[in-house]
Structure formats: structure tokens, C-alpha cells
Coordinates of C-alpha atoms and ligand atoms in Angstrom, one line a residue:
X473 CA 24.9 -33.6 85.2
X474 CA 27.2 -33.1 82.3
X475 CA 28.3 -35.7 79.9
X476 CA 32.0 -35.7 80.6
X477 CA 33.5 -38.1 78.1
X478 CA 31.6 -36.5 75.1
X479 CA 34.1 -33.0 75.7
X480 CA 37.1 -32.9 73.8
X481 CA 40.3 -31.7 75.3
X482 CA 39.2 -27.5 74.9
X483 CA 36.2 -27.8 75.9
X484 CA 37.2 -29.9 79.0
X485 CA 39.9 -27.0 79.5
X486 CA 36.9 -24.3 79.5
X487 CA 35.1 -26.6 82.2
X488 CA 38.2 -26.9 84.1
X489 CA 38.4 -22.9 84.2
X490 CA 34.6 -23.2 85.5
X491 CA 35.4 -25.4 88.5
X492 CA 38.5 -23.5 89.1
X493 CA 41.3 -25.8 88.1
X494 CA 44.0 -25.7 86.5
X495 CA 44.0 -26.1 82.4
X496 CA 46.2 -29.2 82.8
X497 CA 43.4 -31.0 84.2
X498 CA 41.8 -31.5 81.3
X499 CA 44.4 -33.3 79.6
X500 CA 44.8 -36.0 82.7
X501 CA 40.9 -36.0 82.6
X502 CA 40.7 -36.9 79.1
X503 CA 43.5 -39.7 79.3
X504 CA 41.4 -41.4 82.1
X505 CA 38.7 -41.6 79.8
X506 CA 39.9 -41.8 76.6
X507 CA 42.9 -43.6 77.1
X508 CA 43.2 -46.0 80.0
X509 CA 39.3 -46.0 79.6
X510 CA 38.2 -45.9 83.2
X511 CA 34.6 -45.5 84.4
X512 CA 35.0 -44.5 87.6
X513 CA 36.4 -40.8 88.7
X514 CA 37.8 -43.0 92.0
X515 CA 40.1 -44.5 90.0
X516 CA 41.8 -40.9 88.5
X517 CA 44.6 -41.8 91.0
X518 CA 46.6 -38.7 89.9
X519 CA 43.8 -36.3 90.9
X520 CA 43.3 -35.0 94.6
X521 CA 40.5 -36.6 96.5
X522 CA 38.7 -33.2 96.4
X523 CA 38.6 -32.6 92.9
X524 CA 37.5 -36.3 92.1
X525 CA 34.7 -35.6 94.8
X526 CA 34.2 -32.3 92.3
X527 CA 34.1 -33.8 89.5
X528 CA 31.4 -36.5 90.4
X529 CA 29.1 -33.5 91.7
X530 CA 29.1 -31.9 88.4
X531 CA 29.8 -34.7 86.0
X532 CA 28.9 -37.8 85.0
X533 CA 30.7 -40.9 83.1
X534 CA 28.9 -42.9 80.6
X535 CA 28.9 -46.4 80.2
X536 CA 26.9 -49.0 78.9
X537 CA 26.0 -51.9 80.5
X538 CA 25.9 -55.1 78.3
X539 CA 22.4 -56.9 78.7
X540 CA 23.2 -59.8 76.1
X541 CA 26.8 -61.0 74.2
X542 CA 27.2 -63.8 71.3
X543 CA 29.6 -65.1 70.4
X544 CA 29.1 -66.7 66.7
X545 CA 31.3 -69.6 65.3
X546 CA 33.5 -67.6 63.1
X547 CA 34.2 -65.7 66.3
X548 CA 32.0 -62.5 65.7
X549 CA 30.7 -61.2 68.6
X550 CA 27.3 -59.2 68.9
X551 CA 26.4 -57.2 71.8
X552 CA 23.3 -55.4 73.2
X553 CA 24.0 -53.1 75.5
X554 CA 21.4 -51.2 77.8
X555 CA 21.8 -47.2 77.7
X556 CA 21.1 -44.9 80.7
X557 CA 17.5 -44.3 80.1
X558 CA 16.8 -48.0 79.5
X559 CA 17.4 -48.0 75.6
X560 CA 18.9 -50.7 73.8
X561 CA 21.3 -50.4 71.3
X562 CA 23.7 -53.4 69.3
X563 CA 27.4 -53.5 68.2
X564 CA 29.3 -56.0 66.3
X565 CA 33.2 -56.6 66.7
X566 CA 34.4 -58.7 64.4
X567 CA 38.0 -60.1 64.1
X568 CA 40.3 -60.4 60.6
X569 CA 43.5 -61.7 60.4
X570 CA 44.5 -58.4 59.6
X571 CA 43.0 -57.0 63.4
X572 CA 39.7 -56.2 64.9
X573 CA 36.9 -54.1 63.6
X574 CA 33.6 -52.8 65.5
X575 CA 30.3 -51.8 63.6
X576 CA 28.8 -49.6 66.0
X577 CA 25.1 -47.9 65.8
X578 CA 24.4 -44.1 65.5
X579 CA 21.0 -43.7 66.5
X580 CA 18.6 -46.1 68.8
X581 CA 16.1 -46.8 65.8
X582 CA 16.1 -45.1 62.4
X583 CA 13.8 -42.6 60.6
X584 CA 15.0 -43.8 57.1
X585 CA 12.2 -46.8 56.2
X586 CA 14.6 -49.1 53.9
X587 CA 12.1 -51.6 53.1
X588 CA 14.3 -54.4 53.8
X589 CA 15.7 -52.9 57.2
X590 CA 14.9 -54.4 61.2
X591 CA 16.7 -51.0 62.6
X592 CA 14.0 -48.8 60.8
X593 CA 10.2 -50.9 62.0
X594 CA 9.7 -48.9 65.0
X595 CA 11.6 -45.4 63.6
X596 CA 13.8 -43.4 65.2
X597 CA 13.7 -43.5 69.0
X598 CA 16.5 -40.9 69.7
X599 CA 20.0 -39.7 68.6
X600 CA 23.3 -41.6 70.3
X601 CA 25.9 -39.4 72.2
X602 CA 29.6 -39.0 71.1
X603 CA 30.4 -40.9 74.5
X604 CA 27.4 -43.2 73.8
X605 CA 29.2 -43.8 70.5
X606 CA 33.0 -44.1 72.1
X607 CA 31.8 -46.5 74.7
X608 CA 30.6 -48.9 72.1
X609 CA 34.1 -49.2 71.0
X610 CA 35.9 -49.0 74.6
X611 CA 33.4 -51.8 76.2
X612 CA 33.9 -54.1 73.5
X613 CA 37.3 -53.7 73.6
X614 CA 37.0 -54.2 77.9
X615 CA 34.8 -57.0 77.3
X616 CA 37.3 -59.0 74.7
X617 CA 40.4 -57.8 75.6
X618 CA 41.1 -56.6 72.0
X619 CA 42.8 -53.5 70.4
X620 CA 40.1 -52.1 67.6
X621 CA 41.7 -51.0 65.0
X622 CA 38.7 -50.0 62.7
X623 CA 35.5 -48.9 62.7
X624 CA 32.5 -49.3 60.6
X625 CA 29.5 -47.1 61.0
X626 CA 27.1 -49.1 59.9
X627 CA 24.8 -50.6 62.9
X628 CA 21.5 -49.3 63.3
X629 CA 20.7 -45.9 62.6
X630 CA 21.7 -43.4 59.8
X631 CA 25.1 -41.2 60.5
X632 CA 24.0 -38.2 58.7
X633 CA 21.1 -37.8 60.4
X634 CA 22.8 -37.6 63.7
X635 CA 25.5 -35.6 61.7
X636 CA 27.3 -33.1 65.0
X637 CA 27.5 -36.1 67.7
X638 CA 29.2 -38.4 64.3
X639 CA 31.8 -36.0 63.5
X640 CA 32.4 -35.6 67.0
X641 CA 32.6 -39.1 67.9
X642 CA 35.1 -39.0 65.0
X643 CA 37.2 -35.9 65.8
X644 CA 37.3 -37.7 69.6
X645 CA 38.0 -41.5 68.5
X646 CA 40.7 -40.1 66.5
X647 CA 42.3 -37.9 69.5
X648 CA 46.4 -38.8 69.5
X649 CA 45.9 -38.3 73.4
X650 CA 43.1 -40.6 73.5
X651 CA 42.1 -43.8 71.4
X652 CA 44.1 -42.8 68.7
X653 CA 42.6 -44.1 65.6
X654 CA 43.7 -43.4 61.9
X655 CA 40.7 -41.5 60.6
X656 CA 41.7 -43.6 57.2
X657 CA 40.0 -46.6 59.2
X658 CA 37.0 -45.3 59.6
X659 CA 34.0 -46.1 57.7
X660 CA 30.8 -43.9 57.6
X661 CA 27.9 -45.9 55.8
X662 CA 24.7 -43.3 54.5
X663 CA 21.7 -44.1 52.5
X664 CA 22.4 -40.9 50.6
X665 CA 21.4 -37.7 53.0
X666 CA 23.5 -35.4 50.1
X667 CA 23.9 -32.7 52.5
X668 CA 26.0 -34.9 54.8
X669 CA 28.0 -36.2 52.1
X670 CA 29.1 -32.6 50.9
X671 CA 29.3 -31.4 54.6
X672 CA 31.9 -34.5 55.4
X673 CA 33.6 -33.6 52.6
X674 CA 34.7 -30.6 54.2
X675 CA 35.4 -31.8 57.2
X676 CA 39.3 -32.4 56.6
X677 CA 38.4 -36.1 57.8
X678 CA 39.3 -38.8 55.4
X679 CA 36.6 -41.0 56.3
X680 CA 35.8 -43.8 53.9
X681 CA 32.1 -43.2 52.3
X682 CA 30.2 -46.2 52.3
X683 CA 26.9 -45.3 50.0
X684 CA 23.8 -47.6 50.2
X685 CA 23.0 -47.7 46.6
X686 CA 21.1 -50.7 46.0
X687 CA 19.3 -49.6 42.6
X688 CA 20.3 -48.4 39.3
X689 CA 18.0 -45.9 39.2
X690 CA 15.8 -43.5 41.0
X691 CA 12.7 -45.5 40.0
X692 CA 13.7 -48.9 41.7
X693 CA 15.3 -47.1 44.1
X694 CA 12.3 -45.5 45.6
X695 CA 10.4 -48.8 45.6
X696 CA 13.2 -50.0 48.4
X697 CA 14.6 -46.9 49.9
X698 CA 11.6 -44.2 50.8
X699 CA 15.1 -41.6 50.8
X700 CA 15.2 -41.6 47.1
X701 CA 12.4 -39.8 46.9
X702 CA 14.3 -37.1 48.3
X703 CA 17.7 -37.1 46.6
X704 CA 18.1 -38.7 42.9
X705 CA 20.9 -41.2 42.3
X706 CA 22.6 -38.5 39.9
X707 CA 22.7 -35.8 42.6
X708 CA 24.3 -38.6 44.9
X709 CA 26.8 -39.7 42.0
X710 CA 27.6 -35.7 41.9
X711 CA 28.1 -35.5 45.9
X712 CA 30.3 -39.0 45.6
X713 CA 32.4 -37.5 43.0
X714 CA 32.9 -33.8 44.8
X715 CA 33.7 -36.3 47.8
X716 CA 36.4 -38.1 45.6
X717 CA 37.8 -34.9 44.6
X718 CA 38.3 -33.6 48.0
X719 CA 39.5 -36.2 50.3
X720 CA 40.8 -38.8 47.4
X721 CA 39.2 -41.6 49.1
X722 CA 37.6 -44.1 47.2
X723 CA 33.9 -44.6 47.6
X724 CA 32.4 -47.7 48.2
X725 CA 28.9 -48.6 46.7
X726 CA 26.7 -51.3 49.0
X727 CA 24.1 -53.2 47.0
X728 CA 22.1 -55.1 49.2
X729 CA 20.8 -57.9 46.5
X730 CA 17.3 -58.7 46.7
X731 CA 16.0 -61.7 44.9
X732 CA 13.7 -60.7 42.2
X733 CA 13.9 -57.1 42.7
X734 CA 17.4 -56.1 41.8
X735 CA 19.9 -58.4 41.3
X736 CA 18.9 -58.7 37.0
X737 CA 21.6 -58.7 34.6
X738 CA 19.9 -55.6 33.0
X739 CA 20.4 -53.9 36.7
X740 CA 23.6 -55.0 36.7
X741 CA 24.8 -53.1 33.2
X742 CA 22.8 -49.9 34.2
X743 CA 24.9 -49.9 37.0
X744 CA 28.0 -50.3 35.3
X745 CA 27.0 -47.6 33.3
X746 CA 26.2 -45.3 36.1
X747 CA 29.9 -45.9 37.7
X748 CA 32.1 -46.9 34.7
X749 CA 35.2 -45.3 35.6
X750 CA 35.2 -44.1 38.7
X751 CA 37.6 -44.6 41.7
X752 CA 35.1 -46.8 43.2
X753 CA 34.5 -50.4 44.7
X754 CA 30.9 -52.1 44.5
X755 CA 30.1 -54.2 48.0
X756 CA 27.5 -57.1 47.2
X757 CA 25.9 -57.7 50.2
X758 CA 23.0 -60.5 49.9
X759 CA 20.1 -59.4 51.7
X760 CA 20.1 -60.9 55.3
X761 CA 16.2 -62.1 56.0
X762 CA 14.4 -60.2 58.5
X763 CA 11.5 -61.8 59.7
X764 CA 8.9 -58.8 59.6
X765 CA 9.3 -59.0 55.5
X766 CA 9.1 -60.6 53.2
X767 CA 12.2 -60.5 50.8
X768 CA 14.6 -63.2 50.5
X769 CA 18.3 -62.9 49.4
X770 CA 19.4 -63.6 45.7
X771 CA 20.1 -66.7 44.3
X772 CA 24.4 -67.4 44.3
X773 CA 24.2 -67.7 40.3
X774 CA 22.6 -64.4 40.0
X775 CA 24.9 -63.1 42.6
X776 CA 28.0 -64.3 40.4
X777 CA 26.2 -63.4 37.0
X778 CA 26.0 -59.4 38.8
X779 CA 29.2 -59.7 39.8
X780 CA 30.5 -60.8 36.3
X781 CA 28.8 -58.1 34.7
X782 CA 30.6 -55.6 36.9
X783 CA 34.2 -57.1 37.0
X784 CA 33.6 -56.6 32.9
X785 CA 33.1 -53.4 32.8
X786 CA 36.3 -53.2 35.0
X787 CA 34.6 -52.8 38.2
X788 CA 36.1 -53.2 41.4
X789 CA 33.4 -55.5 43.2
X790 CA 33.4 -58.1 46.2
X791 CA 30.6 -59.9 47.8
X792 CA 30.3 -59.4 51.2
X793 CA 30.9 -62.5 53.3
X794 CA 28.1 -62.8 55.7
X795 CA 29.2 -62.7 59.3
X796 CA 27.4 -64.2 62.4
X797 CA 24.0 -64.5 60.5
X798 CA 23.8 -67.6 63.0
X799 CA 23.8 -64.8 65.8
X800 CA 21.4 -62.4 64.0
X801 CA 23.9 -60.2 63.3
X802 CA 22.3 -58.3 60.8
X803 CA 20.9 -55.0 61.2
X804 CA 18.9 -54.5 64.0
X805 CA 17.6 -57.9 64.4
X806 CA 18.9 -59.0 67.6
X807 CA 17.7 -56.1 69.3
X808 CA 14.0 -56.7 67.6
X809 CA 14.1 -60.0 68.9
X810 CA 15.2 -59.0 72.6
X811 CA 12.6 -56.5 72.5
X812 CA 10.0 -59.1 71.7
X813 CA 11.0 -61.4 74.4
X814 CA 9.1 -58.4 76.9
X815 CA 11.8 -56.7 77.2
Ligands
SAH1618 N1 21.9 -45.9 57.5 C1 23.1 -46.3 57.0 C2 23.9 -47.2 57.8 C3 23.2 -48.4 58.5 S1 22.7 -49.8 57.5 C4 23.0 -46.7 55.6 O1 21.9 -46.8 55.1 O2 24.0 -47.0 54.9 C5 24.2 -50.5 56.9 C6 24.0 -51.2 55.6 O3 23.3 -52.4 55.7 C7 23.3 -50.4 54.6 O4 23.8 -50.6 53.3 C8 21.9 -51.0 54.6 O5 21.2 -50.7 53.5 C9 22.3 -52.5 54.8 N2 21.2 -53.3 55.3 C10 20.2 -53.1 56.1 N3 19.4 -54.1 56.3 C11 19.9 -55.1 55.6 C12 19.6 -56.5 55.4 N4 18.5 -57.0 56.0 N5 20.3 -57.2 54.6 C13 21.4 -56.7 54.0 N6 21.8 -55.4 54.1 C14 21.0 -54.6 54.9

């Protein structure tokens, strides 16, 4: 069976052709999905009763099916949803005043080994699907009865390494006859996979780049991210830069701050010297505790002091307020947990 909601509009046209329909089919076909967001081919009403009886034959819908949501005071809500072959993946919407954002997961696991990660304990497991992606954002909206109007990826998982079914999710999320998302709302978070970075340069997507820093330096780096052994911070600041240039979109830096390992002042001013000057922003995020490690989060005065340092050196930095850490909304953790429970 094919994966129906993971075609865009041609290639829906070329299947069309296949089953010997007309081309306009594939347009109706991908408003169903994409649009009004229907599961079900039964409830295409403008289709005959033989096609939709077609269509089931040869194709199938995804969907996910939600095993766990919850809700945490400041109204974000985490989900676990089951996949088709019994996977388990997590999403995060989370409301602003200024709308509702989803942070959805690329991959069921990860292969990247961030020392202070939950998504990356058991590796990767497998790759998600464009429609695997999409429905993340459609069943949460189903689910809350909300209109998302950005989206962070930034769950479990690392984008670039699942680079074809990203960009697709992206090129299909962004569809003006489907979803209809502004591209410029859309936030792709890497460890640094240089490659991707100059490949989504290309694209003619203006994606926001979030970069997981985390370290001054390639030396620190390594100790916390196993991917810095393969590309150095300078051939990242190069591929940030190059990604500046072509899609003027300012990069974000994340710095997850760990206490004791790199929150100093003296990591603070070698960063400032690594990105004095750039069109940039730093996010301060302080590390969320997983309970397989032993790391904690830094103290707020050296969170401030880091910041300080930054802001003086004229460097656009926030910190990252935490969201549903009563839920175990960070990173892979409520899906660790539900796995545990025998699941
Ligand atoms: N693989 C991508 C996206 C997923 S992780 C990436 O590395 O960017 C999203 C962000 O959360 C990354 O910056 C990641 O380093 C950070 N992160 C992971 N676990 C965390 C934790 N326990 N506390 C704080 N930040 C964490």
C-alpha cells in the first residue's frame, strides 16, 4: 500500500494517471488530506463511490493514534502517539499569546549520542515519514481544536539526518492548497550535520536554523556532543554564515547550560568571540534533568552572569523559559518513561 498523504500534488497527478483518472483528482485528493484533514477516503464526499473504493485498494492514510496526552499547567500539551508498526513517538504544542506552536519529532530515536539527551539512549530506531511528520501537526490540531501557526523541529531525532522526508514535510506543510504554512515559521533545529546546513541553504526554503552549539570550542564540544568529532565549530560557523548569506535568516545558537561543564564566564567570552557580530541570537536553554545521567542544570546566577557577558558584547541572547517540565516535556523523556512502564 502506498503512503498517500506523503505525495505532493505532481506526484499525486502521476498516480492519478496510473489508476486512470483524471489529473484533477489529485488536487481534490490532496485538499481532503491536507486541508480539511480527513482520515478516512469514505468521507472524500466529492469523489465517486468507485474511485474511493479505488483508492482504498491501492492506498493507504496515515494517522496516528494518541496512546497518552498532558496537559501541563501553563497549558502545554505533550502527546505520545503510537505509529503503525507499534512505535512511539512525542509532540509538544504549546500556546503563546501570539498563537500556537508544535515541536514535532523527526526520527523515532536518534543516532546522535548528546551526552545529556533521553531521545538518543536507545539510538535510532527508524526515520519518520513526511505524512508521519504532517500528522503530528494535523492531530494535535484535531485533538485541541487549534490553528498551528508554527513549527519547531526540535523533538526527538535529528532533521538532517532524515534530510529527503524533512524537506518534504516542509515543501508539503507549506502547500497554499494544503496547510498553508509560512515557511518563515518554521524552525529546523541540527546538532551541526554541515552537509545539511549547506544543502538547506539551497533549498529556496527560508527555514529558520536553530544550531545546537553548546560549547565554545571543539574540545568541550566533543566531551558533550560525540558529532563534533566530526565537524569543528569553525566549519559550522562557515556553514552558518554561507546560510546567512543565502536565505538572510538569522541563525539562532541553542546552548543547553550544564552546571560545571559550560556555563563559566571564560566560556561565555569565548563564545562572544566566536559570534561577535553576526546576525545571530543565542537561546539559553538550562539543561532539563534526565534521569539516566547525571548532569544537572546551571545555577540562575551563572545563568544571568552568561547572559551578561553576552548582552555586552552586544549579543542578542534570551533564556529559554522552560515549558511543561512538570509533564516531562523535555526531550524524549516521556516516551522513555512510557516505555519503561512495559510498554
Ligand atoms: N537533533 C536536533 C534537534 C533535537 S534536540 C538538535 O540537536 O538540535 C532539540 C534541542 O534540545 C537541541 O538543542 C538539544 O541539544 C536540546 N536538548 C536535548 N536534551 C536536552 C536536555 N535534557 N536539556 C536541555 N536541552 C536539551
Amino acid at each position: 500500500m502506498k503512503d498517500i498523504k506523503s505525495f505532493n500534488i505532481e506526484e499525486l497527478k502521476t498516480e492519478m494517471k496510473e489508476i486512470g483518472e483524471p489529473s484533477f483528482r489529485a488536487e481534490q485528493i490532496f485538499s481532503w488530506l491536507h486541508e480539511k484533514k480527513v482520515n478516512s477516503f469514505e468521507d472524500m464526499s466529492n469523489l465517486s463511490k468507485d474511485l474511493r473504493t479505488k483508492l482504498s485498494k491501492n492506498y493507504e492514510i496515515t494517522a496516528l493514534s494518541e496512546v497518552r496526552s498532558l496537559k501541563s499547567e501553563d497549558g502545554t500539551v505533550k502527546f505520545l502517539y503510537k505509529l503503525k508498526d507499534g512505535q512511539v513517538i512525542e509532540s509538544v504544542l504549546m500556546s503563546y499569546k501570539h498563537g500556537h506552536s508544535i515541536c514535532v519529532s523527526s526520527q523515532v530515536g536518534c543516532r546522535m549520542g548528546c551526552v545529556f539527551c533521553a531521545s538518543t539512549i536507545d539510538g535510532l530506531v527508524r526515520n519518520l515519514t513526511p505524512s508521519e511528520l504532517l500528522e503530528q501537526v494535523y492531530e494535535a490540531e484535531r485533538s485541541c481544536n487549534v490553528n498551528i501557526s508554527n513549527i519547531v523541529i526540535m523533538g526527538s531525532g535529528e532533521p538532517m539526518d532524515n534530510y529527503d522526508n524533512v524537506i518534504k514535510f516542509i515543501r508539503l506543510i507549506s502547500d497554499e492548497h494544503g496547510k498553508n504554512i509560512s515557511v518563515r515559521n518554521i524552525t529546523l533545529s541540527t546538532c551541526g550535520l554541515v552537509p545539511g546546513i549547506q544543502r538547506l541553504a539551497d533549498e529556496g526554503l527560508p527555514v529558520t536554523l536553530a544550531l545546537s552549539l553548546h560549547a565554545p570550542n571543539d574540545e568541550l564540544r566533543k566531551t558533550i556532543m560525540p558529532v563534533a568529532k566530526a565537524f569543528s565549530v569553525a566549519e559550522i560557523m562557515k556553514a552558518c554564515d554561507d546560510y546567512f548569506k543565502k536565505t538572510s535568516r538569522r541563525v539562532t545558537f541553542e546552548y543547553s547550560m550544564i552546571d560545571g561543564v559550560n556555563d563559566t564566564t571564560a566560556c561565555a567570552e569565548e563564545l562572544a568571540r566566536l559570534i561577535k557580530g553576526k546576525n545571530c541570537h543565542v537561546n539559553l536553554i538550562p539543561v532539563n534533568k534526565i534521569k539516566e545521567r547525571s548532569f544537572s542544570r546551571s545555577k540562575d546566577d551563572n545563568i544571568s552572569k552568561f547572559k551578561n557577558t553576552l548582552e555586552k558584547n552586544r549579543i542578542n541572547v534570551t533564556i529559554r523559559r522552560s515549558m511543561g517540565t512538570d509533564i516531562d516535556a523535555a526531550c524524549g523523556q516521556l516516551r522513555r518513561s512510557f516505555m519503561e512502564e512495559g510498554n
